[in-house]
Short mmCIF file of C-alpha atoms and ligand atoms in Angstrom, two decimals:
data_model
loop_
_atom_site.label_atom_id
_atom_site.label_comp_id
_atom_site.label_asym_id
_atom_site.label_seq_id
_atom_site.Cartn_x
_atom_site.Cartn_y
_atom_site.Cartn_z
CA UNK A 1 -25.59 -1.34 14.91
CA UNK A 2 -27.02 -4.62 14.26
CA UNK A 3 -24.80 -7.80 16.18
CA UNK A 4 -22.47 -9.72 14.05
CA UNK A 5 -23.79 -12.81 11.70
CA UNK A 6 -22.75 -16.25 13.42
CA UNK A 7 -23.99 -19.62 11.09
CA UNK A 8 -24.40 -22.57 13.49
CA UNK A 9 -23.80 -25.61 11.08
CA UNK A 10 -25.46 -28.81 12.04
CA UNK A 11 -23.23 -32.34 11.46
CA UNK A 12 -26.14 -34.60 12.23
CA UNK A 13 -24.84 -37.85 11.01
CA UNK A 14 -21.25 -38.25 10.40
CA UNK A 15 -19.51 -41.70 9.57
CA UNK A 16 -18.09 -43.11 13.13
CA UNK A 17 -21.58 -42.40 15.68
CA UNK A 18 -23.57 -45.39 16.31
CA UNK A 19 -26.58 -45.69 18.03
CA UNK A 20 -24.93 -47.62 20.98
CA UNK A 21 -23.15 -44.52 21.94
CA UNK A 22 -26.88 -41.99 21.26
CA UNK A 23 -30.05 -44.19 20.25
CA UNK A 24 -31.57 -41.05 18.24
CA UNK A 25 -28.45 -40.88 15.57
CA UNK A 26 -30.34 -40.73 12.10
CA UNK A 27 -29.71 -43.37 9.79
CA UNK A 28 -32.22 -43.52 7.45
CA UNK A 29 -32.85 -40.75 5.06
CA UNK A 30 -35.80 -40.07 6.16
CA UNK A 31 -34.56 -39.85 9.77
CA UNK A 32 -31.66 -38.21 8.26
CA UNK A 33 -34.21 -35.03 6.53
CA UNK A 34 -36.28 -34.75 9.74
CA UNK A 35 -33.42 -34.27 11.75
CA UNK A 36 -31.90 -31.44 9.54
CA UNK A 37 -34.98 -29.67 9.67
CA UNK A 38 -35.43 -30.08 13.08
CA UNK A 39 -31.65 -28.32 13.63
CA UNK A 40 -32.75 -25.37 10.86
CA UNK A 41 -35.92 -24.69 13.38
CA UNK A 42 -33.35 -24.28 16.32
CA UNK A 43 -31.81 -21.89 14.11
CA UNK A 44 -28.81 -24.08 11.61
CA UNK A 45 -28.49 -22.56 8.31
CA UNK A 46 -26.21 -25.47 6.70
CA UNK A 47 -26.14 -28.85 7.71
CA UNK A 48 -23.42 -31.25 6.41
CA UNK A 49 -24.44 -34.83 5.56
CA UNK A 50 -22.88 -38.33 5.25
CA UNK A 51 -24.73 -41.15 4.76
CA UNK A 52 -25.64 -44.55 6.23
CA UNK A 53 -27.06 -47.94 5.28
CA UNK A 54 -30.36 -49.15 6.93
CA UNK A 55 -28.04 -50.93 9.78
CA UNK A 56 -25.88 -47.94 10.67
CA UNK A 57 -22.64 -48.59 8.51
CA UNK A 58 -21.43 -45.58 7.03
CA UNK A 59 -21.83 -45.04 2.96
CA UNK A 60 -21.38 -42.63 -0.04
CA UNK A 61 -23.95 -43.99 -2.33
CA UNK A 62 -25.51 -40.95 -4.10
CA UNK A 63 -28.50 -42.11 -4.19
CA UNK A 64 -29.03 -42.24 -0.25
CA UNK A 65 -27.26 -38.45 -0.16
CA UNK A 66 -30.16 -37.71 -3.02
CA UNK A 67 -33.16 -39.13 -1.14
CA UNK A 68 -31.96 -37.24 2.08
CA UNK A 69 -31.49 -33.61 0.12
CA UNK A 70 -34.99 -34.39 -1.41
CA UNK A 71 -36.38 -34.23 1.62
CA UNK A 72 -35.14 -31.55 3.52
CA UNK A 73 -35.82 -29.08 0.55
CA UNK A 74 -39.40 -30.31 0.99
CA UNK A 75 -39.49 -28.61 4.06
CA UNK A 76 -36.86 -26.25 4.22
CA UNK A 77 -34.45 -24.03 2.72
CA UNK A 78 -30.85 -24.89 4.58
CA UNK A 79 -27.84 -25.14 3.04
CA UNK A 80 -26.56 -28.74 1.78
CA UNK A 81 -23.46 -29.43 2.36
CA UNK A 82 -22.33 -32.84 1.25
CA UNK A 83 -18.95 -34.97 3.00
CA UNK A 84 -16.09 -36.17 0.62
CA UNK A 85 -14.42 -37.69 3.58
CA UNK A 86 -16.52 -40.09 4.23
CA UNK A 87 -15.15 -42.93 6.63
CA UNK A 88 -11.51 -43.84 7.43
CA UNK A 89 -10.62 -46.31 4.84
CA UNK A 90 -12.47 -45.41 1.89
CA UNK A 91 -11.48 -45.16 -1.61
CA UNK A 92 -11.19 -41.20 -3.13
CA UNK A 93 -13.95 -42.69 -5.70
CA UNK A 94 -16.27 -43.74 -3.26
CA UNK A 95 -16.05 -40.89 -1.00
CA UNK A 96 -16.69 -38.25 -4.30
CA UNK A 97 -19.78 -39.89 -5.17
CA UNK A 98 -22.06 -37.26 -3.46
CA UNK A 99 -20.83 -34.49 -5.98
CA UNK A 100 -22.71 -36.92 -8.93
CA UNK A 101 -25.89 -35.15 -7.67
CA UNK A 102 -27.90 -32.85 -10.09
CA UNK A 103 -30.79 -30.45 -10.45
CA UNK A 104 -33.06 -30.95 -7.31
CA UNK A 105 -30.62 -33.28 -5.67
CA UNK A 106 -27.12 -31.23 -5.94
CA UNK A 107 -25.21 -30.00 -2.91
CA UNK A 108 -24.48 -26.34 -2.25
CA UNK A 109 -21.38 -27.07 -0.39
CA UNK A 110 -18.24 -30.20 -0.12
CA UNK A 111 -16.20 -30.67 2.31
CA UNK A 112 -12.48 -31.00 1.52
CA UNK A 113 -10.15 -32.38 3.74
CA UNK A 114 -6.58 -30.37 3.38
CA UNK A 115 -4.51 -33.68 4.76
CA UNK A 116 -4.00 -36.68 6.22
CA UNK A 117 -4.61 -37.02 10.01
CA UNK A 118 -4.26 -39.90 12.66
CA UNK A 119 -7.65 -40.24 13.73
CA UNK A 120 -8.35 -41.69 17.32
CA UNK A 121 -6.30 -45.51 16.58
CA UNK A 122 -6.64 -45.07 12.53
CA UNK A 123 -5.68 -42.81 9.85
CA UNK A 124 -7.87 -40.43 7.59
CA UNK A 125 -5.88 -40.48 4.45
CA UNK A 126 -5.76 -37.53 2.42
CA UNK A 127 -2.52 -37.87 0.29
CA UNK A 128 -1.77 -34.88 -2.03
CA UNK A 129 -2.76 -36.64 -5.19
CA UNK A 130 -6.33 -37.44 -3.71
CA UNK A 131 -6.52 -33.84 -2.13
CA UNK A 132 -6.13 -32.55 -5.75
CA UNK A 133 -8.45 -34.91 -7.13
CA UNK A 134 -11.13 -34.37 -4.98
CA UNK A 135 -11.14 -30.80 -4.97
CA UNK A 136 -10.93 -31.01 -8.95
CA UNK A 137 -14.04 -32.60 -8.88
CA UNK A 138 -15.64 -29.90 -6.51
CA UNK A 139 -14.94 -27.42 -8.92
CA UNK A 140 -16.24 -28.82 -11.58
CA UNK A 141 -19.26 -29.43 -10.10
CA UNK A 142 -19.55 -25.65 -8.67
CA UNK A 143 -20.38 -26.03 -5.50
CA UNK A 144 -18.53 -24.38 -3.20
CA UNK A 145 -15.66 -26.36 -0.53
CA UNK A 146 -15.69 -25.77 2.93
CA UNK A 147 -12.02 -26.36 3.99
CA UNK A 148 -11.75 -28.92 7.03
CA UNK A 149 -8.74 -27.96 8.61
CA UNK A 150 -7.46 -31.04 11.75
CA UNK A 151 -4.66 -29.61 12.31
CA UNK A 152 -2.04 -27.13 11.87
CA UNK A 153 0.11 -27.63 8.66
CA UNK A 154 -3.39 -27.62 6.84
CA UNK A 155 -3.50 -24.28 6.61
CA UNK A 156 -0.31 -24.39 4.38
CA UNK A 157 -1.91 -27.11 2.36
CA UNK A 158 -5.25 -24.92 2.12
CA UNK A 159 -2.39 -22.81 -0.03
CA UNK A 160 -0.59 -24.93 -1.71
CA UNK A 161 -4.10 -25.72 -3.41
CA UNK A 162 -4.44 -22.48 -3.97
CA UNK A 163 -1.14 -22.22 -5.72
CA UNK A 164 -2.52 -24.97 -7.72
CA UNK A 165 -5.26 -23.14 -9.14
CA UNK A 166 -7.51 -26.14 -7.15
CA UNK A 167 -9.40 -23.84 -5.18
CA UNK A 168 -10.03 -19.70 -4.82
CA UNK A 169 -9.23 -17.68 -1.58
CA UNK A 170 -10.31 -16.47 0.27
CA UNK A 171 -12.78 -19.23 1.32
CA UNK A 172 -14.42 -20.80 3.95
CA UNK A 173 -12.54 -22.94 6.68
CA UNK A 174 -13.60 -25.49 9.38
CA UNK A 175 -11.22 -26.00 12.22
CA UNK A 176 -12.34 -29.53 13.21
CA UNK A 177 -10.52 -29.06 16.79
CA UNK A 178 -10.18 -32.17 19.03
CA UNK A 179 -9.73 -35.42 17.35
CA UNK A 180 -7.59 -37.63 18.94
CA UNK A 181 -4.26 -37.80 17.66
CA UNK A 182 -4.85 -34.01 15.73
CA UNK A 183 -4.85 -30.55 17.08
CA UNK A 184 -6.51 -29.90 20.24
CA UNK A 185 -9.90 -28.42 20.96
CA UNK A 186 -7.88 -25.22 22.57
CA UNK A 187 -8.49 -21.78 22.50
CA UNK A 188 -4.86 -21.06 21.80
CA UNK A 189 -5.13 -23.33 18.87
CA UNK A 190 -8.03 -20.85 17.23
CA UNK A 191 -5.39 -18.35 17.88
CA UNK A 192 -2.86 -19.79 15.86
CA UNK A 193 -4.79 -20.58 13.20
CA UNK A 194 -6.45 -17.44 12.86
CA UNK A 195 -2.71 -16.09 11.87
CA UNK A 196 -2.92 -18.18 9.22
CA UNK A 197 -6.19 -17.33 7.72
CA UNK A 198 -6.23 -16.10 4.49
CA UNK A 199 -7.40 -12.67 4.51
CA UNK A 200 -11.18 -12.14 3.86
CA UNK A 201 -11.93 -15.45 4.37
CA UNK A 202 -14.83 -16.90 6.60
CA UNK A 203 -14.19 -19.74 9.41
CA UNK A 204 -16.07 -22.27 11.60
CA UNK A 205 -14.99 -25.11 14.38
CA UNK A 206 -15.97 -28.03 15.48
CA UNK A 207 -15.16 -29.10 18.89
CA UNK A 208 -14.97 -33.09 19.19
CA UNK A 209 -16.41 -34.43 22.03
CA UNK A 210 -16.87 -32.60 25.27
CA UNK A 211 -15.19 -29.78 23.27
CA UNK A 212 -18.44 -28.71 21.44
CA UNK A 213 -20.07 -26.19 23.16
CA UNK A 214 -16.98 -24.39 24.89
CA UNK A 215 -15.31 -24.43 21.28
CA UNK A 216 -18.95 -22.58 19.94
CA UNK A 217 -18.42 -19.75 22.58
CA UNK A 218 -14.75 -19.88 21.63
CA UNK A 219 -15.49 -19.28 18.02
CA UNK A 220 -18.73 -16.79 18.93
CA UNK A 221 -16.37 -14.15 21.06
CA UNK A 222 -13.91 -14.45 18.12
CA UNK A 223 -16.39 -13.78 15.12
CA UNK A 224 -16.25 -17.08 13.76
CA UNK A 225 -19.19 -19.58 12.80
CA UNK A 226 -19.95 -23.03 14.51
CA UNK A 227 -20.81 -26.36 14.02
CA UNK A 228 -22.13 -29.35 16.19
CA UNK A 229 -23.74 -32.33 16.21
CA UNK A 230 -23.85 -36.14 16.50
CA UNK A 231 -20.98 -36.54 14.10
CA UNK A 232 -18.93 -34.52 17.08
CA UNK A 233 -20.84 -35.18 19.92
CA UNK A 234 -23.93 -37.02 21.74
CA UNK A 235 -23.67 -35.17 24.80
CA UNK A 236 -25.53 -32.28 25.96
CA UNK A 237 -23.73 -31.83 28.94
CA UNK A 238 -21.90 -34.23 31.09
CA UNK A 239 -23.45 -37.85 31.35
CA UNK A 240 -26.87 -36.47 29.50
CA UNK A 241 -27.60 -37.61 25.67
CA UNK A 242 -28.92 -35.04 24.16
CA UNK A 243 -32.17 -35.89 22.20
CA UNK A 244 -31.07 -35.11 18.75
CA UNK A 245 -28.06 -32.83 17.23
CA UNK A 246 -31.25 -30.44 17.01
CA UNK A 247 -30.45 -29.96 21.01
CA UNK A 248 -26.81 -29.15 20.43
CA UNK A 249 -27.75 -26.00 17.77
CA UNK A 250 -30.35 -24.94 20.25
CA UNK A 251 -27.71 -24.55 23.31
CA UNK A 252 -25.08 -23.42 20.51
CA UNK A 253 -27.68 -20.52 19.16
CA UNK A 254 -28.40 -19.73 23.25
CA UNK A 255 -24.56 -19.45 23.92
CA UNK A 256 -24.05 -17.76 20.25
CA UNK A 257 -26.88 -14.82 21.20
CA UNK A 258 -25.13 -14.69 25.04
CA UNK A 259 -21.88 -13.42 23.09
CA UNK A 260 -23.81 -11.09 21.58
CA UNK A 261 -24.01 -12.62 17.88
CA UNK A 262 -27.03 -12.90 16.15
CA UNK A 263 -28.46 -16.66 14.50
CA UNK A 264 -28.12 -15.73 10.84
CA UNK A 265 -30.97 -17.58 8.07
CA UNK A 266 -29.90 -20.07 5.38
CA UNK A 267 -30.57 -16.90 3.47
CA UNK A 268 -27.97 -14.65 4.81
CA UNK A 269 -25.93 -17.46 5.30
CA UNK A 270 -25.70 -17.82 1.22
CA UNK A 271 -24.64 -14.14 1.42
CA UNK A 272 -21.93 -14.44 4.03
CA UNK A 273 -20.41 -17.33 2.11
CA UNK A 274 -20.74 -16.20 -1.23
CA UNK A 275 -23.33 -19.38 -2.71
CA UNK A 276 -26.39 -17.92 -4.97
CA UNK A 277 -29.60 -17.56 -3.47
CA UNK A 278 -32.09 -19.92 -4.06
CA UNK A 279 -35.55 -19.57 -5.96
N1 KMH B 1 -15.45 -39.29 8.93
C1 KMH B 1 -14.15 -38.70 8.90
C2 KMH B 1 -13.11 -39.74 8.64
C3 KMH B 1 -15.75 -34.85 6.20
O1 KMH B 1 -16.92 -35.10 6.40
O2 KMH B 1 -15.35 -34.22 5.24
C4 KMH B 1 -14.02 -37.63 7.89
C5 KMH B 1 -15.05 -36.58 7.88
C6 KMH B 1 -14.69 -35.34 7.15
O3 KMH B 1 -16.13 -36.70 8.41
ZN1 ZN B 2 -18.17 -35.23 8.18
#
């Protein structure tokens, strides 16, 4: 019998990283597409993008998410998954503006948030009304929303937006595990909200911070999927920088095939997560 699927998802940007904490954080899109395909080579099949301006300050503009996805399918065929959550304090408007993309330049997946959340000293702001709105406008654009869940009660929310017709279940979940001031990057944590999984749906975490790796063997022994990357973590192991989120998928596909699951292809990926196949 062949060993189960695992998708390693690469966040390679995110909206708080700077390059005073990791010099090699992508900013540009062109740095921004070189580093995605780098993290497909170690074996990603989605990676999920926000945006920055030339001096590192975090942005939705569609055009810079456009240039980026340009630029990876150039090279290679992994999954684009765009953020609607953008950075702490921006408007619902602002952060949506990714899902404006068309034809070449339109995302395969969105992130929806399923709450608000203190995060670290602020607040990520996810009010019902905006929750609604944004994952109106994912629909309409058909691209399918990968549900970021910080902490518990966001499970419930991830139904309630069922209830409201906003979204379909089952579907695909990302416990973002570890944030300061959310639900922490614990096994027991997984646990719980694995009894709250709608049934035949898929699911991913994200450890923050030193989390990342031990949360990617947490989710591989479980049969979940992955993520990591700069918009988590810098660190490749204590006190060393890793050289590009392109390290972090590497030792996440290592630890992934030393649980006995097999690196799964944008390809397969698509299959797992029910998102056509491309031409
Ligand atoms: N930057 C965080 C405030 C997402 O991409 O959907 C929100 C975030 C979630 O990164
Ligand atoms: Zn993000």
């Amino acid at each position: 019998m062949s060993a189960e699927p695992m998708i390693l998802t690469a966040a390679i940007v995110g909206a708080e990283t700077t390059r005073e904490s990791n010099p090699a954080v992508p900013y540009l899109p062109s740095e921004i597409a070189a580093e995605a395909v780098r993290c497909w080579e170690k074996g990603a099949s989605i990676v999920h993008l926000h945006a920055r301006r030339p001096d590192g300050t975090p942005t939705q503009e569609a055009a810079l998410f456009g240039e980026a996805i340009e630029l990876i399918r150039a090279s290679c065929d992994i999954i684009i998954q765009v953020s609607t959550g953008g950075a702490v304090g921006m408007s619902g408007e602002e952060r949506c503006q990714p899902l404006t993309l068309a034809g070449a330049r339109a995302p395969e997946m969105a992130t929806l948030s399923c709450g608000s959340v203190n995060f670290g000293e602020e607040i990520f702001e996810n009010p019902r009304p905006l929750m609604r709105d944004i994952a109106e406008r994912i629909r309409a654009a058909g691209i399918k929303p990968e549900l970021e869940i910080f902490d518990a009660g966001m499970m419930d929310e991830a139904r309630y937006l069922h209830r409201k017709g906003l979204i379909d279940l089952p579907a695909h979940f990302d416990f973002v595990l570890g944030v300061p001031g959310a639900l922490a990057a614990r096994e027991d944590a997984i646990d719980y909200l694995l009894t709250q999984l709608p049934e035949g749906s898929t699911w991913c975490v994200a450890g923050i911070g030193r989390f990342e790796l031990p949360m990617v063997e947490a989710a591989a022994r479980r049969g979940g999927h992955a993520r990591v990357g700069f918009e988590d973590n810098v660190f490749l192991s204590k006190g060393v920088l890793a050289k590009g989120s392109f390290e972090l998928v590497e030792a996440a596909a290592d630890i992934a095939r030393r649980c006995g699951r097999r690196v799964v292809s944008p390809c397969e990926a698509r299959a797992i997560l029910g998102i056509p196949a491309r031409a």
